[in-house]
Tab-separated table of C-alpha atoms in Angstrom:
chain	number	residue	atom	x	y	z
V	1	MET	CA	98.127	81.091	104.588
V	2	VAL	CA	100.757	81.440	107.084
V	3	ILE	CA	102.273	78.192	108.157
V	4	LEU	CA	104.307	78.246	111.788
V	5	SER	CA	106.807	76.530	113.915
V	6	LYS	CA	105.899	75.523	117.413
V	7	ALA	CA	108.531	78.188	118.574
V	8	ALA	CA	106.879	80.625	116.464
V	9	ILE	CA	103.801	80.293	118.079
V	10	GLU	CA	105.797	80.731	121.272
V	11	GLN	CA	106.303	83.721	120.767
V	12	PHE	CA	102.828	84.991	121.295
V	13	SER	CA	100.498	85.565	124.045
V	14	TYR	CA	97.180	85.893	124.644
V	15	VAL	CA	93.779	86.304	127.164
V	16	ARG	CA	90.352	84.573	127.869
V	17	ASN	CA	87.252	85.977	126.158
V	18	LYS	CA	84.171	86.190	128.712
V	19	GLN	CA	81.736	87.828	126.751
V	20	ALA	CA	79.410	86.047	124.385
V	21	ALA	CA	78.921	87.225	120.986
V	22	ALA	CA	74.398	88.949	121.046
V	23	LEU	CA	71.990	85.287	120.458
V	24	PHE	CA	69.935	86.631	117.309
V	25	PRO	CA	72.796	89.315	115.336
V	26	PRO	CA	70.645	91.581	113.091
V	27	LEU	CA	73.116	92.637	108.979
V	28	ILE	CA	76.121	94.471	109.367
V	29	PRO	CA	74.791	97.672	107.058
V	30	THR	CA	76.273	97.134	103.152
V	31	VAL	CA	76.950	100.318	101.527
V	32	ASP	CA	77.461	100.011	97.872
V	33	LEU	CA	79.488	103.099	96.875
V	34	SER	CA	78.081	103.186	93.153
V	35	LYS	CA	74.848	103.749	94.067
V	36	PRO	CA	73.606	107.489	94.080
V	37	ASP	CA	71.951	107.131	97.811
V	38	SER	CA	74.697	105.875	99.144
V	39	LYS	CA	75.549	108.859	101.280
V	40	HIS	CA	71.945	108.126	103.336
V	41	HIS	CA	73.011	104.635	104.077
V	42	ILE	CA	76.365	105.666	105.575
V	43	ILE	CA	74.317	108.343	107.765
V	44	LYS	CA	72.197	105.285	108.831
V	45	ALA	CA	74.782	103.242	109.792
V	46	CYS	CA	76.491	105.625	111.224
V	47	GLU	CA	74.663	106.630	112.788
V	48	GLU	CA	73.171	102.605	113.817
V	49	PHE	CA	75.866	100.787	114.660
V	50	GLY	CA	79.091	103.142	114.235
V	51	PHE	CA	80.689	100.408	111.500
V	52	PHE	CA	79.668	99.142	107.460
V	53	LYS	CA	80.709	97.380	104.548
V	54	VAL	CA	81.364	98.864	100.909
V	55	ILE	CA	81.311	97.385	98.027
V	56	ASN	CA	81.329	98.764	94.675
V	57	HIS	CA	85.048	100.445	96.231
V	58	GLY	CA	86.974	101.057	93.586
V	59	VAL	CA	89.520	100.054	94.701
V	60	PRO	CA	91.834	97.425	92.385
V	61	MET	CA	92.202	94.011	93.752
V	62	GLU	CA	95.300	94.096	91.907
V	63	PHE	CA	97.142	96.006	94.821
V	64	ILE	CA	95.412	94.348	97.429
V	65	SER	CA	95.944	90.777	95.788
V	66	ARG	CA	99.138	91.646	96.011
V	67	LEU	CA	99.963	94.083	99.043
V	68	GLU	CA	98.347	90.604	100.695
V	69	SER	CA	101.073	88.816	98.713
V	70	GLU	CA	103.675	90.819	100.565
V	71	ALA	CA	102.819	90.860	103.269
V	72	THR	CA	101.834	86.608	103.694
V	73	LYS	CA	105.578	86.995	102.643
V	74	PHE	CA	106.974	89.628	105.464
V	75	PHE	CA	105.503	87.563	108.239
V	76	SER	CA	106.350	84.841	107.344
V	77	LEU	CA	110.155	85.911	107.513
V	78	PRO	CA	111.793	84.567	111.051
V	79	LEU	CA	111.284	86.597	114.007
V	80	SER	CA	115.032	87.611	114.152
V	81	GLU	CA	114.805	89.293	109.874
V	82	LYS	CA	110.899	91.213	110.962
V	83	ASP	CA	112.775	93.033	114.326
V	84	LYS	CA	115.285	94.743	112.088
V	85	THR	CA	112.402	96.869	110.404
V	86	GLY	CA	112.062	98.507	113.812
V	87	GLN	CA	110.667	98.095	117.274
V	88	PRO	CA	107.786	100.182	117.625
V	89	LYS	CA	107.450	103.362	119.021
V	90	PRO	CA	105.428	103.688	118.152
V	91	TYR	CA	106.066	102.907	115.056
V	92	GLY	CA	107.612	99.368	113.593
V	93	TYR	CA	107.356	95.183	114.175
V	94	GLY	CA	105.860	94.273	117.296
V	95	ASN	CA	104.305	90.528	118.206
V	96	LYS	CA	102.075	90.409	121.220
V	97	ARG	CA	102.718	93.661	123.184
V	98	ILE	CA	100.339	96.083	121.687
V	99	GLY	CA	101.020	99.912	123.076
V	100	SER	CA	102.784	100.258	126.823
V	101	ASN	CA	100.427	99.714	128.807
V	102	GLY	CA	100.332	96.641	129.160
V	103	ASP	CA	97.354	95.113	126.638
V	104	VAL	CA	98.416	91.581	124.958
V	105	GLY	CA	97.432	89.347	121.921
V	106	TRP	CA	97.376	86.711	119.875
V	107	VAL	CA	98.676	89.384	116.851
V	108	GLU	CA	102.067	90.731	114.740
V	109	TYR	CA	101.936	93.696	113.431
V	110	LEU	CA	103.320	96.314	111.785
V	111	LEU	CA	102.575	99.405	111.578
V	112	LEU	CA	103.658	102.654	109.282
V	113	THR	CA	103.211	106.266	109.564
V	114	ALA	CA	100.700	106.215	105.626
V	115	ASN	CA	103.687	109.499	104.620
V	116	GLN	CA	107.057	108.648	104.487
V	117	ASP	CA	108.290	105.829	103.203
V	118	PRO	CA	108.798	102.556	105.870
V	119	ASN	CA	111.856	100.657	106.859
V	120	LEU	CA	111.258	97.057	105.011
V	121	ALA	CA	113.338	94.254	106.339
V	122	THR	CA	112.620	92.112	103.502
V	123	GLU	CA	114.169	90.823	100.483
V	124	ASN	CA	112.426	92.555	98.312
V	125	PRO	CA	111.944	95.893	99.817
V	126	GLU	CA	110.848	97.876	96.615
V	127	ASN	CA	107.948	95.879	95.412
V	128	PHE	CA	106.312	95.585	99.650
V	129	ARG	CA	107.133	99.146	99.520
V	130	ASP	CA	105.272	99.829	95.707
V	131	ALA	CA	102.930	97.460	97.213
V	132	LEU	CA	102.188	99.011	100.040
V	133	ASN	CA	101.616	103.056	97.508
V	134	ASN	CA	99.396	101.698	95.293
V	135	TYR	CA	97.255	100.589	98.039
V	136	MET	CA	97.150	103.203	100.111
V	137	ALA	CA	96.362	105.636	97.453
V	138	ALA	CA	93.715	103.867	96.387
V	139	VAL	CA	92.404	103.278	99.635
V	140	LYS	CA	93.022	106.536	100.807
V	141	LYS	CA	90.824	108.397	97.078
V	142	MET	CA	87.749	105.945	98.343
V	143	ALA	CA	88.054	106.649	102.499
V	144	CYS	CA	87.774	111.073	100.775
V	145	GLU	CA	84.819	110.060	98.707
V	146	ILE	CA	83.419	108.931	101.729
V	147	LEU	CA	83.860	111.736	103.905
V	148	GLU	CA	82.416	113.699	101.716
V	149	ARG	CA	79.537	111.665	101.259
V	150	VAL	CA	79.080	111.710	104.919
V	151	ALA	CA	78.904	115.681	104.746
V	152	ASP	CA	76.654	115.403	101.708
V	153	GLY	CA	74.151	113.369	104.009
V	154	LEU	CA	74.470	115.761	107.029
V	155	LYS	CA	74.344	118.522	104.510
V	156	ILE	CA	77.556	120.384	105.706
V	157	GLN	CA	79.526	122.417	103.417
V	158	PRO	CA	81.942	122.570	101.968
V	159	ARG	CA	81.671	118.467	101.641
V	160	ASN	CA	85.252	118.189	101.834
V	161	VAL	CA	85.307	119.328	105.380
V	162	LEU	CA	86.084	115.964	106.702
V	163	SER	CA	87.787	115.021	103.644
V	164	LYS	CA	90.996	117.517	103.428
V	165	LEU	CA	92.110	117.248	106.850
V	166	MET	CA	92.797	113.911	105.246
V	167	MET	CA	94.784	115.934	102.256
V	168	ASP	CA	95.844	117.942	104.204
V	169	GLU	CA	100.411	117.100	103.700
V	170	GLN	CA	100.252	116.835	107.393
V	171	SER	CA	97.607	114.283	108.062
V	172	ASP	CA	98.688	112.132	110.883
V	173	SER	CA	97.338	109.207	108.563
V	174	VAL	CA	98.525	106.007	109.856
V	175	PHE	CA	98.964	102.033	108.486
V	176	ARG	CA	98.398	99.063	109.872
V	177	LEU	CA	98.989	95.677	109.487
V	178	ASN	CA	98.374	92.634	111.714
V	179	HIS	CA	98.836	88.893	111.442
V	180	TYR	CA	96.703	86.633	113.781
V	181	PRO	CA	98.527	82.875	113.528
V	182	PRO	CA	96.278	80.637	114.065
V	183	CYS	CA	95.991	79.522	118.008
V	184	PRO	CA	95.961	75.736	118.313
V	185	ASP	CA	94.803	77.148	122.179
V	186	VAL	CA	91.063	77.657	120.549
V	187	VAL	CA	90.008	74.599	121.005
V	188	GLN	CA	91.169	74.462	124.777
V	189	SER	CA	89.826	77.135	125.931
V	190	LEU	CA	86.311	77.297	127.914
V	191	ASN	CA	84.146	78.985	125.504
V	192	GLY	CA	86.075	78.524	121.996
V	193	ASN	CA	87.186	82.307	121.811
V	194	VAL	CA	90.875	83.721	122.688
V	195	ILE	CA	91.963	87.104	122.332
V	196	GLY	CA	93.687	88.510	119.195
V	197	PHE	CA	94.220	92.185	119.687
V	198	GLY	CA	91.383	93.449	122.174
V	199	GLU	CA	88.053	95.032	123.015
V	200	HIS	CA	88.516	99.147	121.894
V	201	THR	CA	87.606	101.707	119.328
V	202	ASP	CA	89.420	103.374	117.079
V	203	PRO	CA	90.734	107.182	117.833
V	204	GLN	CA	90.807	108.404	113.960
V	205	ILE	CA	87.762	109.837	111.941
V	206	ILE	CA	87.337	107.483	110.466
V	207	SER	CA	89.842	103.492	110.149
V	208	VAL	CA	89.105	101.333	106.640
V	209	LEU	CA	89.570	97.852	107.330
V	210	ARG	CA	90.039	94.593	104.966
V	211	SER	CA	90.949	91.037	105.323
V	212	ASN	CA	91.290	88.082	103.715
V	213	ASN	CA	88.921	85.220	103.792
V	214	THR	CA	89.263	83.870	108.067
V	215	SER	CA	86.876	85.540	110.058
V	216	GLY	CA	87.584	86.735	114.097
V	217	LEU	CA	86.206	90.203	113.564
V	218	GLN	CA	83.252	91.287	115.959
V	219	ILE	CA	81.870	94.408	116.658
V	220	SER	CA	80.018	95.919	119.810
V	221	LEU	CA	76.506	96.735	119.554
V	222	LYS	CA	74.431	99.804	121.449
V	223	ASP	CA	73.388	97.038	124.134
V	224	GLY	CA	77.365	95.995	124.576
V	225	SER	CA	76.257	91.799	123.030
V	226	TRP	CA	78.806	91.107	120.401
V	227	ILE	CA	78.089	90.853	117.068
V	228	SER	CA	80.409	88.241	114.596
V	229	VAL	CA	81.093	90.331	111.468
V	230	PRO	CA	81.251	88.008	108.319
V	231	PRO	CA	84.965	87.704	105.746
V	232	ASP	CA	84.381	89.518	102.722
V	233	HIS	CA	87.692	89.923	101.284
V	234	HIS	CA	86.897	91.490	98.471
V	235	SER	CA	84.699	94.483	100.364
V	236	PHE	CA	86.141	96.787	103.319
V	237	PHE	CA	84.150	97.855	106.589
V	238	ILE	CA	84.478	101.332	107.909
V	239	ASN	CA	85.126	101.712	111.594
V	240	VAL	CA	84.071	105.691	112.390
V	241	GLY	CA	86.354	106.811	114.681
V	242	ASP	CA	86.362	108.747	118.499
V	243	SER	CA	87.484	112.574	116.097
V	244	LEU	CA	84.057	112.235	113.735
V	245	GLN	CA	81.758	111.374	117.395
V	246	VAL	CA	83.160	113.761	118.331
V	247	MET	CA	82.535	115.946	115.794
V	248	THR	CA	79.068	115.065	114.831
V	249	ASN	CA	78.991	115.924	118.081
V	250	GLY	CA	77.193	112.069	120.069
V	251	ARG	CA	75.360	111.132	116.336
V	252	PHE	CA	77.556	108.760	114.903
V	253	LYS	CA	79.014	106.599	117.225
V	254	SER	CA	82.283	105.086	117.480
V	255	VAL	CA	82.702	101.176	117.539
V	256	LYS	CA	83.768	99.323	119.546
V	257	HIS	CA	85.487	96.612	118.208
V	258	ARG	CA	87.622	93.022	118.950
V	259	VAL	CA	89.607	90.096	117.172
V	260	LEU	CA	89.117	86.874	118.090
V	261	ALA	CA	91.661	83.713	117.128
V	262	ASN	CA	90.943	80.825	114.489
V	263	SER	CA	91.717	77.962	115.794
V	264	ILE	CA	93.096	76.518	112.385
V	265	LYS	CA	93.748	79.525	109.439
V	266	SER	CA	95.442	82.572	110.293
V	267	ARG	CA	94.090	86.217	109.571
V	268	LEU	CA	96.016	88.819	107.567
V	269	SER	CA	94.084	92.430	108.155
V	270	MET	CA	94.741	95.149	106.527
V	271	ILE	CA	93.724	99.010	108.681
V	272	TYR	CA	93.814	102.855	107.350
V	273	PHE	CA	93.161	105.199	110.084
V	274	CYS	CA	91.827	108.280	109.012
V	275	GLY	CA	93.755	110.461	111.117
V	276	PRO	CA	94.064	114.337	110.972
V	277	PRO	CA	96.358	116.573	110.923
V	278	LEU	CA	97.750	116.868	114.257
V	279	ARG	CA	97.561	120.360	115.087
V	280	GLU	CA	94.182	120.340	113.611
V	281	LYS	CA	91.294	121.525	117.081
V	282	ILE	CA	88.695	118.771	116.843
V	283	ALA	CA	85.271	120.087	118.009
V	284	PRO	CA	82.079	119.360	117.579
V	285	LEU	CA	81.599	121.002	113.561
V	286	PRO	CA	79.290	124.713	114.055
V	287	SER	CA	77.239	123.287	111.800
V	288	LEU	CA	75.309	120.528	112.663
V	289	MET	CA	75.199	122.065	115.890
V	290	ARG	CA	71.164	123.915	116.432
V	291	GLY	CA	69.562	126.638	118.425
V	292	ASP	CA	71.441	125.917	121.960
V	293	GLN	CA	72.196	123.011	122.390
V	294	GLN	CA	75.659	122.472	123.974
V	295	SER	CA	78.736	120.708	123.125
V	296	LEU	CA	79.261	117.659	124.629
V	297	TYR	CA	82.836	117.745	123.969
V	298	LYS	CA	85.628	120.360	125.042
V	299	GLU	CA	87.332	120.932	122.253
V	300	PHE	CA	91.513	119.626	121.564
V	301	THR	CA	93.685	119.289	119.190
V	302	TRP	CA	94.807	115.678	117.577
V	303	PHE	CA	97.776	115.626	119.324
V	304	GLU	CA	96.562	116.114	122.830
V	305	TYR	CA	94.010	113.157	122.343
V	306	LYS	CA	96.227	110.941	120.318
V	307	ARG	CA	98.949	111.506	122.946
V	308	SER	CA	95.592	110.797	125.347
V	309	ALA	CA	95.082	107.438	123.115
V	310	TYR	CA	97.944	106.316	123.776
V	311	ASN	CA	98.813	106.611	127.544
V	312	SER	CA	95.336	104.305	128.563
V	313	ARG	CA	94.961	100.608	128.192
V	314	LEU	CA	92.891	99.462	124.970
V	315	ALA	CA	89.584	99.434	126.863
V	316	ASP	CA	89.422	102.228	128.173
V	317	ASN	CA	86.934	105.275	127.531
V	318	ARG	CA	89.097	107.670	126.383
V	319	LEU	CA	86.654	110.184	125.462
V	320	MET	CA	85.776	110.519	128.969
V	321	HIS	CA	88.480	113.269	129.869
V	322	PHE	CA	87.443	115.167	127.211
V	323	GLU	CA	83.586	115.250	127.787
V	324	ASN	CA	81.924	118.320	128.850
V	325	ILE	CA	80.342	118.121	132.269
V	326	ALA	CA	78.685	121.392	132.192
V	327	ALA	CA	76.554	119.675	128.833
V	328	SER	CA	75.806	116.502	131.117
């Protein structure tokens, strides 16, 4: 666990959470990738939750533990050392400010492009870089397998129609390390909650998340209530992103999620955002359209949507600007 000094804690800002969690939350769907029928469970989870847990994922625990260790060392550095990595424009090190539109949280982070070696301000940058590359390669492979099982479950061909967007040399995938320090103010707040990372959906195709064994992640259900996701540092969690919602013409829903701060333990999360090439046109897949069914969304490129998303607040409905009014 990373222990922060009072001076380090004062680097952060926060906003309080006013929305309560569900009283009787459903169980988080779990998908066993070693099972031949996993594709059916993936489809059901994407339709009902936009979110699921993955076990027997094939990512070596050695890769996970090593990257977690290197990330912990990085976030333990003095702020002046972490700042040498560069300000997030959009890639680099940042704290409390999330994006450029006024969103803040009880978080510091390292945002990296998945296709280039990062500038890392650590004592042994090669160790950190090697840990990142091994982890990202293994997670990318797992994510491609999941997307191909999505294609199988939806009965669309070719089965790499989604995974090829990640495998493309120009894929715009992003990797993020988030560190949420212990927040002493949690115990003083009226409802015991302080927002670490505000509610939002992810704009990419899917996001692959894991964290240490500290709680904090919550997802929103269809009725607007929130449920806490029990931490499991041996497993991964998959978020449906806005792009996959569009490509399935709304059959899958991108999941709104947030992170609450913890008063005692720090939380470290790692997220691989599976993005298509900037030039890729995003629209409902023709093989999923039936008869005279209309597209719910206007066609757009990933570059256009990414630019719109980065110019929005976290909680904004980004897809609203790309909805096909004629189909509503």
